[in-house]
Short mmCIF file of N, CA and C in Angstrom, two decimals:
data_model
loop_
_atom_site.label_atom_id
_atom_site.label_comp_id
_atom_site.label_asym_id
_atom_site.label_seq_id
_atom_site.Cartn_x
_atom_site.Cartn_y
_atom_site.Cartn_z
N MET X 791 0.86 -1.18 -0.02
CA MET X 791 0.01 0.00 0.00
C MET X 791 0.91 1.23 0.00
N SER X 792 0.60 2.21 -0.83
CA SER X 792 1.44 3.41 -0.90
C SER X 792 1.05 4.40 0.15
N ARG X 793 2.03 5.31 0.40
CA ARG X 793 1.77 6.37 1.43
C ARG X 793 0.62 7.27 1.01
N GLY X 794 0.49 7.57 -0.28
CA GLY X 794 -0.55 8.47 -0.79
C GLY X 794 -1.95 7.92 -0.51
N PHE X 795 -2.04 6.58 -0.69
CA PHE X 795 -3.36 5.94 -0.47
C PHE X 795 -3.73 6.03 1.02
N GLY X 796 -2.76 5.87 1.90
CA GLY X 796 -3.01 5.92 3.33
C GLY X 796 -3.50 7.33 3.77
N ARG X 797 -2.86 8.36 3.19
CA ARG X 797 -3.33 9.73 3.50
C ARG X 797 -4.72 9.98 2.96
N GLN X 798 -4.94 9.47 1.72
CA GLN X 798 -6.29 9.66 1.17
C GLN X 798 -7.36 9.00 2.01
N ALA X 799 -7.06 7.81 2.51
CA ALA X 799 -8.00 7.07 3.36
C ALA X 799 -8.23 7.83 4.68
N PHE X 800 -7.16 8.41 5.25
CA PHE X 800 -7.25 9.17 6.47
C PHE X 800 -8.13 10.43 6.28
N VAL X 801 -7.85 11.15 5.16
CA VAL X 801 -8.59 12.38 4.85
C VAL X 801 -10.10 11.98 4.62
N LEU X 802 -10.32 10.90 3.89
CA LEU X 802 -11.71 10.46 3.65
C LEU X 802 -12.40 10.09 4.99
N ALA X 803 -11.72 9.40 5.84
CA ALA X 803 -12.29 9.02 7.12
C ALA X 803 -12.64 10.27 7.94
N CYS X 804 -11.72 11.30 7.96
CA CYS X 804 -11.98 12.53 8.67
C CYS X 804 -13.24 13.26 8.10
N PHE X 805 -13.28 13.28 6.78
CA PHE X 805 -14.39 13.97 6.07
C PHE X 805 -15.72 13.28 6.43
N LEU X 806 -15.75 11.94 6.40
CA LEU X 806 -16.96 11.23 6.74
C LEU X 806 -17.33 11.44 8.18
N PHE X 807 -16.37 11.45 9.13
CA PHE X 807 -16.66 11.67 10.50
C PHE X 807 -17.27 13.08 10.72
N ILE X 808 -16.60 14.04 10.16
CA ILE X 808 -17.10 15.43 10.28
C ILE X 808 -18.49 15.59 9.64
N GLY X 809 -18.66 14.92 8.52
CA GLY X 809 -19.92 15.00 7.81
C GLY X 809 -21.07 14.41 8.61
N PHE X 810 -20.83 13.34 9.36
CA PHE X 810 -21.91 12.70 10.10
C PHE X 810 -22.16 13.32 11.48
N VAL X 811 -21.18 13.91 12.10
CA VAL X 811 -21.35 14.52 13.44
C VAL X 811 -22.43 15.59 13.48
N PRO X 812 -22.40 16.57 12.54
CA PRO X 812 -23.46 17.63 12.62
C PRO X 812 -24.86 17.02 12.42
N GLY X 813 -25.00 16.02 11.58
CA GLY X 813 -26.26 15.39 11.40
C GLY X 813 -26.75 14.75 12.68
N THR X 814 -25.88 14.12 13.40
CA THR X 814 -26.22 13.45 14.66
C THR X 814 -26.59 14.50 15.70
N ILE X 815 -25.82 15.53 15.78
CA ILE X 815 -26.15 16.62 16.76
C ILE X 815 -27.46 17.25 16.38
N SER X 816 -27.69 17.49 15.10
CA SER X 816 -28.92 18.11 14.64
C SER X 816 -30.14 17.23 14.99
N ALA X 817 -30.01 15.96 14.76
CA ALA X 817 -31.11 15.01 15.06
C ALA X 817 -31.39 14.98 16.58
N GLU X 818 -30.31 15.02 17.41
CA GLU X 818 -30.51 15.06 18.85
C GLU X 818 -31.20 16.33 19.32
N SER X 819 -30.76 17.46 18.77
CA SER X 819 -31.38 18.74 19.16
C SER X 819 -32.81 18.81 18.64
N GLU X 820 -33.09 18.20 17.51
CA GLU X 820 -34.46 18.18 16.94
C GLU X 820 -35.37 17.44 17.91
N MET X 821 -34.89 16.35 18.49
CA MET X 821 -35.68 15.53 19.40
C MET X 821 -35.89 16.30 20.74
N ALA X 822 -34.90 17.14 21.11
CA ALA X 822 -34.97 17.90 22.34
C ALA X 822 -35.87 19.09 22.23
N SER X 823 -36.08 19.68 21.06
CA SER X 823 -36.91 20.89 20.94
C SER X 823 -38.36 20.45 20.61
N GLU X 824 -39.29 21.25 21.12
CA GLU X 824 -40.69 20.94 20.83
C GLU X 824 -41.01 21.38 19.41
N HIS X 825 -41.88 20.59 18.73
CA HIS X 825 -42.24 20.85 17.35
C HIS X 825 -43.47 20.01 16.96
N ILE X 826 -44.05 20.41 15.87
CA ILE X 826 -45.20 19.68 15.30
C ILE X 826 -44.59 18.57 14.41
N GLU X 827 -44.89 17.33 14.71
CA GLU X 827 -44.37 16.25 13.86
C GLU X 827 -45.27 16.01 12.67
N ALA X 828 -46.58 16.24 12.81
CA ALA X 828 -47.52 16.05 11.65
C ALA X 828 -48.74 16.91 11.92
N PHE X 829 -49.29 17.39 10.84
CA PHE X 829 -50.51 18.22 10.88
C PHE X 829 -51.36 17.83 9.68
N ASP X 830 -52.36 17.04 9.91
CA ASP X 830 -53.27 16.53 8.86
C ASP X 830 -54.65 17.16 9.01
N VAL X 831 -55.24 17.57 7.87
CA VAL X 831 -56.57 18.20 7.87
C VAL X 831 -57.46 17.50 6.91
N ASP X 832 -58.66 17.25 7.37
CA ASP X 832 -59.73 16.70 6.57
C ASP X 832 -60.88 17.70 6.53
N ILE X 833 -61.29 18.17 5.37
CA ILE X 833 -62.35 19.19 5.26
C ILE X 833 -63.44 18.63 4.38
N THR X 834 -64.70 18.69 4.92
CA THR X 834 -65.88 18.34 4.14
C THR X 834 -66.68 19.60 3.96
N ILE X 835 -67.01 19.88 2.66
CA ILE X 835 -67.76 21.07 2.31
C ILE X 835 -69.22 20.70 2.10
N GLY X 836 -70.12 21.40 2.84
CA GLY X 836 -71.54 21.17 2.74
C GLY X 836 -72.16 21.99 1.61
N GLN X 837 -73.38 21.66 1.28
CA GLN X 837 -74.08 22.31 0.17
C GLN X 837 -74.38 23.80 0.41
N LEU X 838 -74.44 24.19 1.67
CA LEU X 838 -74.77 25.57 1.97
C LEU X 838 -73.56 26.43 2.30
N GLY X 839 -72.35 25.89 1.98
CA GLY X 839 -71.11 26.63 2.16
C GLY X 839 -70.48 26.45 3.54
N GLU X 840 -71.03 25.61 4.36
CA GLU X 840 -70.46 25.28 5.66
C GLU X 840 -69.37 24.22 5.48
N ILE X 841 -68.42 24.17 6.39
CA ILE X 841 -67.38 23.15 6.33
C ILE X 841 -67.23 22.44 7.67
N ASP X 842 -67.01 21.18 7.60
CA ASP X 842 -66.64 20.40 8.82
C ASP X 842 -65.16 20.05 8.68
N VAL X 843 -64.40 20.40 9.76
CA VAL X 843 -62.96 20.26 9.74
C VAL X 843 -62.53 19.28 10.84
N THR X 844 -61.61 18.39 10.51
CA THR X 844 -60.97 17.51 11.48
C THR X 844 -59.47 17.72 11.32
N GLU X 845 -58.82 18.24 12.34
CA GLU X 845 -57.37 18.42 12.33
C GLU X 845 -56.77 17.41 13.26
N THR X 846 -55.77 16.75 12.78
CA THR X 846 -55.00 15.79 13.59
C THR X 846 -53.62 16.33 13.69
N ILE X 847 -53.21 16.68 14.92
CA ILE X 847 -51.92 17.31 15.19
C ILE X 847 -51.09 16.36 16.09
N ARG X 848 -49.97 15.92 15.59
CA ARG X 848 -49.06 15.13 16.40
C ARG X 848 -47.93 16.06 16.87
N TYR X 849 -47.91 16.32 18.16
CA TYR X 849 -47.00 17.31 18.72
C TYR X 849 -45.98 16.70 19.65
N HIS X 850 -44.73 17.01 19.41
CA HIS X 850 -43.64 16.51 20.23
C HIS X 850 -43.18 17.65 21.18
N PHE X 851 -43.22 17.39 22.49
CA PHE X 851 -42.92 18.43 23.47
C PHE X 851 -41.43 18.55 23.80
N GLY X 852 -40.62 17.68 23.17
CA GLY X 852 -39.19 17.76 23.44
C GLY X 852 -38.85 17.42 24.85
N ALA X 853 -37.86 18.13 25.38
CA ALA X 853 -37.40 17.88 26.77
C ALA X 853 -38.22 18.63 27.81
N THR X 854 -39.16 19.45 27.31
CA THR X 854 -39.97 20.27 28.24
C THR X 854 -41.26 19.55 28.63
N GLU X 855 -41.83 20.01 29.75
CA GLU X 855 -43.13 19.56 30.16
C GLU X 855 -44.08 20.72 29.99
N ARG X 856 -45.21 20.47 29.45
CA ARG X 856 -46.22 21.50 29.25
C ARG X 856 -47.59 20.98 29.70
N HIS X 857 -48.53 21.93 29.77
CA HIS X 857 -49.91 21.54 30.10
C HIS X 857 -50.66 21.16 28.83
N GLY X 858 -50.20 21.57 27.64
CA GLY X 858 -50.88 21.25 26.42
C GLY X 858 -50.46 22.20 25.33
N ILE X 859 -51.38 22.44 24.38
CA ILE X 859 -51.09 23.30 23.24
C ILE X 859 -52.22 24.34 23.02
N TYR X 860 -51.90 25.28 22.19
CA TYR X 860 -52.91 26.28 21.70
C TYR X 860 -53.11 26.02 20.22
N ARG X 861 -54.36 26.13 19.75
CA ARG X 861 -54.64 26.10 18.34
C ARG X 861 -55.47 27.34 18.05
N ASP X 862 -54.89 28.28 17.22
CA ASP X 862 -55.58 29.55 16.86
C ASP X 862 -56.21 29.33 15.46
N ILE X 863 -57.54 29.49 15.39
CA ILE X 863 -58.32 29.29 14.19
C ILE X 863 -58.87 30.67 13.78
N PRO X 864 -58.53 31.14 12.58
CA PRO X 864 -59.02 32.45 12.14
C PRO X 864 -60.54 32.40 11.85
N TYR X 865 -61.24 33.38 12.27
CA TYR X 865 -62.69 33.43 11.96
C TYR X 865 -63.07 34.78 11.35
N GLU X 866 -62.09 35.71 11.29
CA GLU X 866 -62.33 36.99 10.61
C GLU X 866 -61.15 37.28 9.68
N TYR X 867 -61.47 37.79 8.51
CA TYR X 867 -60.40 38.16 7.58
C TYR X 867 -60.95 39.24 6.63
N ALA X 868 -60.03 39.94 5.97
CA ALA X 868 -60.40 40.92 4.96
C ALA X 868 -60.71 40.18 3.65
N GLY X 869 -61.92 40.24 3.21
CA GLY X 869 -62.31 39.60 1.99
C GLY X 869 -62.09 40.48 0.77
N GLN X 870 -62.82 40.23 -0.28
CA GLN X 870 -62.72 40.99 -1.51
C GLN X 870 -62.95 42.48 -1.24
N TYR X 871 -62.09 43.33 -1.81
CA TYR X 871 -62.14 44.76 -1.67
C TYR X 871 -61.94 45.24 -0.25
N GLY X 872 -61.33 44.42 0.60
CA GLY X 872 -61.03 44.77 2.00
C GLY X 872 -62.20 44.67 2.91
N VAL X 873 -63.33 44.16 2.48
CA VAL X 873 -64.52 44.00 3.30
C VAL X 873 -64.24 42.89 4.33
N LYS X 874 -64.50 43.23 5.57
CA LYS X 874 -64.29 42.27 6.68
C LYS X 874 -65.31 41.20 6.66
N ARG X 875 -64.84 39.95 6.66
CA ARG X 875 -65.73 38.78 6.73
C ARG X 875 -65.54 38.10 8.05
N SER X 876 -66.68 37.65 8.59
CA SER X 876 -66.67 36.89 9.84
C SER X 876 -67.40 35.58 9.62
N MET X 877 -66.80 34.49 10.11
CA MET X 877 -67.37 33.17 9.95
C MET X 877 -67.56 32.56 11.33
N PRO X 878 -68.78 32.13 11.67
CA PRO X 878 -68.96 31.45 12.95
C PRO X 878 -68.25 30.11 12.96
N VAL X 879 -67.46 29.89 14.06
CA VAL X 879 -66.72 28.67 14.19
C VAL X 879 -67.23 28.00 15.46
N ASP X 880 -67.55 26.68 15.43
CA ASP X 880 -68.02 25.94 16.57
C ASP X 880 -67.14 24.74 16.72
N VAL X 881 -66.40 24.71 17.87
CA VAL X 881 -65.53 23.56 18.15
C VAL X 881 -66.47 22.45 18.76
N GLU X 882 -66.49 21.30 18.08
CA GLU X 882 -67.35 20.26 18.48
C GLU X 882 -66.68 19.28 19.49
N SER X 883 -65.39 19.02 19.27
CA SER X 883 -64.69 18.12 20.20
C SER X 883 -63.21 18.23 20.05
N VAL X 884 -62.50 17.86 21.12
CA VAL X 884 -61.07 17.73 21.10
C VAL X 884 -60.75 16.42 21.81
N THR X 885 -60.06 15.53 21.07
CA THR X 885 -59.73 14.20 21.68
C THR X 885 -58.23 13.88 21.46
N ASP X 886 -57.83 12.75 22.08
CA ASP X 886 -56.54 12.21 21.78
C ASP X 886 -56.68 11.21 20.62
N ALA X 887 -55.62 10.56 20.27
CA ALA X 887 -55.65 9.63 19.15
C ALA X 887 -56.59 8.45 19.35
N ASN X 888 -56.88 8.11 20.60
CA ASN X 888 -57.79 7.00 20.93
C ASN X 888 -59.22 7.44 21.06
N GLY X 889 -59.53 8.73 20.87
CA GLY X 889 -60.89 9.23 20.96
C GLY X 889 -61.26 9.67 22.36
N THR X 890 -60.35 9.66 23.26
CA THR X 890 -60.66 10.12 24.66
C THR X 890 -60.76 11.64 24.65
N ALA X 891 -61.84 12.14 25.26
CA ALA X 891 -62.03 13.59 25.31
C ALA X 891 -60.95 14.28 26.08
N LEU X 892 -60.50 15.44 25.59
CA LEU X 892 -59.50 16.23 26.26
C LEU X 892 -60.11 17.54 26.72
N ARG X 893 -59.61 18.09 27.78
CA ARG X 893 -60.12 19.34 28.30
C ARG X 893 -59.67 20.47 27.38
N PHE X 894 -60.59 21.42 27.08
CA PHE X 894 -60.19 22.56 26.27
C PHE X 894 -61.06 23.78 26.69
N GLU X 895 -60.51 24.98 26.43
CA GLU X 895 -61.17 26.26 26.65
C GLU X 895 -61.09 27.04 25.37
N GLU X 896 -62.08 27.89 25.15
CA GLU X 896 -62.07 28.76 23.97
C GLU X 896 -62.07 30.21 24.39
N SER X 897 -61.38 31.02 23.61
CA SER X 897 -61.42 32.48 23.75
C SER X 897 -61.26 33.14 22.37
N ARG X 898 -61.71 34.34 22.24
CA ARG X 898 -61.65 35.02 20.94
C ARG X 898 -60.90 36.36 21.10
N THR X 899 -59.94 36.57 20.18
CA THR X 899 -59.23 37.79 20.20
C THR X 899 -58.59 38.05 18.83
N GLY X 900 -58.67 39.28 18.37
CA GLY X 900 -58.01 39.66 17.11
C GLY X 900 -58.44 38.83 15.91
N GLY X 901 -59.64 38.44 15.82
CA GLY X 901 -60.10 37.65 14.67
C GLY X 901 -59.78 36.16 14.71
N TYR X 902 -59.27 35.68 15.87
CA TYR X 902 -58.91 34.29 16.02
C TYR X 902 -59.69 33.69 17.18
N LEU X 903 -60.06 32.45 17.00
CA LEU X 903 -60.61 31.61 18.10
C LEU X 903 -59.45 30.83 18.63
N ARG X 904 -59.05 31.02 19.88
CA ARG X 904 -57.99 30.30 20.47
C ARG X 904 -58.57 29.13 21.24
N VAL X 905 -58.11 27.93 20.90
CA VAL X 905 -58.49 26.71 21.59
C VAL X 905 -57.30 26.31 22.45
N LYS X 906 -57.48 26.39 23.75
CA LYS X 906 -56.44 26.02 24.73
C LYS X 906 -56.69 24.65 25.13
N ILE X 907 -55.79 23.72 24.76
CA ILE X 907 -56.05 22.28 24.96
C ILE X 907 -55.07 21.78 26.08
N GLY X 908 -55.63 21.20 27.09
CA GLY X 908 -54.77 20.60 28.16
C GLY X 908 -55.38 20.84 29.54
N ASP X 909 -54.81 20.16 30.48
CA ASP X 909 -55.25 20.24 31.87
C ASP X 909 -54.27 21.13 32.63
N PRO X 910 -54.79 22.23 33.25
CA PRO X 910 -53.89 23.08 34.00
C PRO X 910 -53.27 22.45 35.23
N ASN X 911 -53.79 21.32 35.68
CA ASN X 911 -53.29 20.63 36.82
C ASN X 911 -52.37 19.41 36.46
N ARG X 912 -52.10 19.25 35.20
CA ARG X 912 -51.32 18.08 34.77
C ARG X 912 -50.31 18.45 33.70
N LEU X 913 -49.08 18.09 33.90
CA LEU X 913 -48.04 18.35 32.89
C LEU X 913 -47.92 17.13 32.00
N THR X 914 -47.53 17.35 30.76
CA THR X 914 -47.35 16.28 29.80
C THR X 914 -46.01 16.46 29.08
N SER X 915 -45.55 15.39 28.53
CA SER X 915 -44.27 15.44 27.76
C SER X 915 -44.33 14.34 26.69
N GLY X 916 -43.24 14.24 25.91
CA GLY X 916 -43.20 13.22 24.84
C GLY X 916 -43.94 13.68 23.62
N THR X 917 -44.60 12.76 22.94
CA THR X 917 -45.32 13.07 21.76
C THR X 917 -46.79 12.70 21.95
N LEU X 918 -47.67 13.65 21.71
CA LEU X 918 -49.12 13.41 21.86
C LEU X 918 -49.87 13.79 20.57
N THR X 919 -50.97 13.13 20.35
CA THR X 919 -51.80 13.43 19.17
C THR X 919 -53.09 14.08 19.68
N TYR X 920 -53.43 15.19 18.99
CA TYR X 920 -54.64 15.98 19.28
C TYR X 920 -55.54 15.89 18.04
N VAL X 921 -56.80 15.57 18.23
CA VAL X 921 -57.81 15.60 17.14
C VAL X 921 -58.83 16.62 17.45
N ILE X 922 -58.90 17.68 16.66
CA ILE X 922 -59.79 18.78 16.86
C ILE X 922 -60.84 18.76 15.78
N ARG X 923 -62.11 18.75 16.18
CA ARG X 923 -63.21 18.75 15.19
C ARG X 923 -64.01 20.05 15.41
N TYR X 924 -64.20 20.76 14.25
CA TYR X 924 -65.00 22.00 14.34
C TYR X 924 -65.70 22.24 13.06
N SER X 925 -66.72 23.09 13.13
CA SER X 925 -67.43 23.46 11.90
C SER X 925 -67.34 24.97 11.72
N VAL X 926 -67.44 25.42 10.46
CA VAL X 926 -67.34 26.81 10.12
C VAL X 926 -68.47 27.12 9.19
N GLN X 927 -69.27 28.13 9.51
CA GLN X 927 -70.38 28.58 8.63
C GLN X 927 -69.85 29.69 7.71
N ASP X 928 -70.44 29.81 6.54
CA ASP X 928 -70.05 30.84 5.56
C ASP X 928 -68.59 30.83 5.23
N ALA X 929 -68.04 29.62 5.09
CA ALA X 929 -66.58 29.49 4.80
C ALA X 929 -66.26 29.57 3.33
N ILE X 930 -67.26 29.56 2.47
CA ILE X 930 -67.00 29.59 1.03
C ILE X 930 -67.35 31.00 0.54
N GLY X 931 -66.38 31.58 -0.21
CA GLY X 931 -66.64 32.86 -0.87
C GLY X 931 -67.02 32.56 -2.32
N TYR X 932 -68.16 33.12 -2.76
CA TYR X 932 -68.66 32.93 -4.08
C TYR X 932 -68.37 34.15 -4.91
N PHE X 933 -67.64 33.93 -6.03
CA PHE X 933 -67.26 35.05 -6.92
C PHE X 933 -67.74 34.71 -8.35
N THR X 934 -67.70 35.65 -9.22
CA THR X 934 -68.16 35.48 -10.58
C THR X 934 -67.40 34.36 -11.31
N ASP X 935 -66.06 34.35 -11.17
CA ASP X 935 -65.26 33.39 -11.93
C ASP X 935 -64.82 32.17 -11.12
N PHE X 936 -65.00 32.15 -9.79
CA PHE X 936 -64.52 31.05 -8.96
C PHE X 936 -65.19 31.10 -7.60
N ASP X 937 -65.05 30.03 -6.93
CA ASP X 937 -65.46 29.94 -5.48
C ASP X 937 -64.16 29.75 -4.66
N GLU X 938 -64.21 30.21 -3.40
CA GLU X 938 -62.98 30.21 -2.61
C GLU X 938 -63.25 29.64 -1.24
N LEU X 939 -62.42 28.72 -0.80
CA LEU X 939 -62.44 28.20 0.54
C LEU X 939 -61.29 28.92 1.27
N TYR X 940 -61.65 29.71 2.26
CA TYR X 940 -60.59 30.46 2.98
C TYR X 940 -60.34 29.79 4.33
#
């Protein structure tokens, strides 16, 4: 084996080691930080322009303990020509992945319905799945050339 080949192998080994270390550190820090792992939405549009929404959110709390999550749902927005539109939103249920009801509270501010999900007397950690079901009235905008789901 020549000396040049040995150096090349050493350089290659160093490059591979350095290349893999940041990925490992990044993956570890990713698991330590809280984040949404998945956000799936199923929307059914009714004949009168109402929609039924089911959101499934898989949330990873990282190394922290929390009481739960917030979900802000817009119910007011500036429509065509800047005209303010308001849509009634009704939260029907909030459950875990197994269908067990979860505690939640609602508040409205700044055109958003805030759904506060969790128990103020219990901390949680790890990864949890939240299933939020709600309906929205007047969710379809009807225009001359198109219809819009906002």
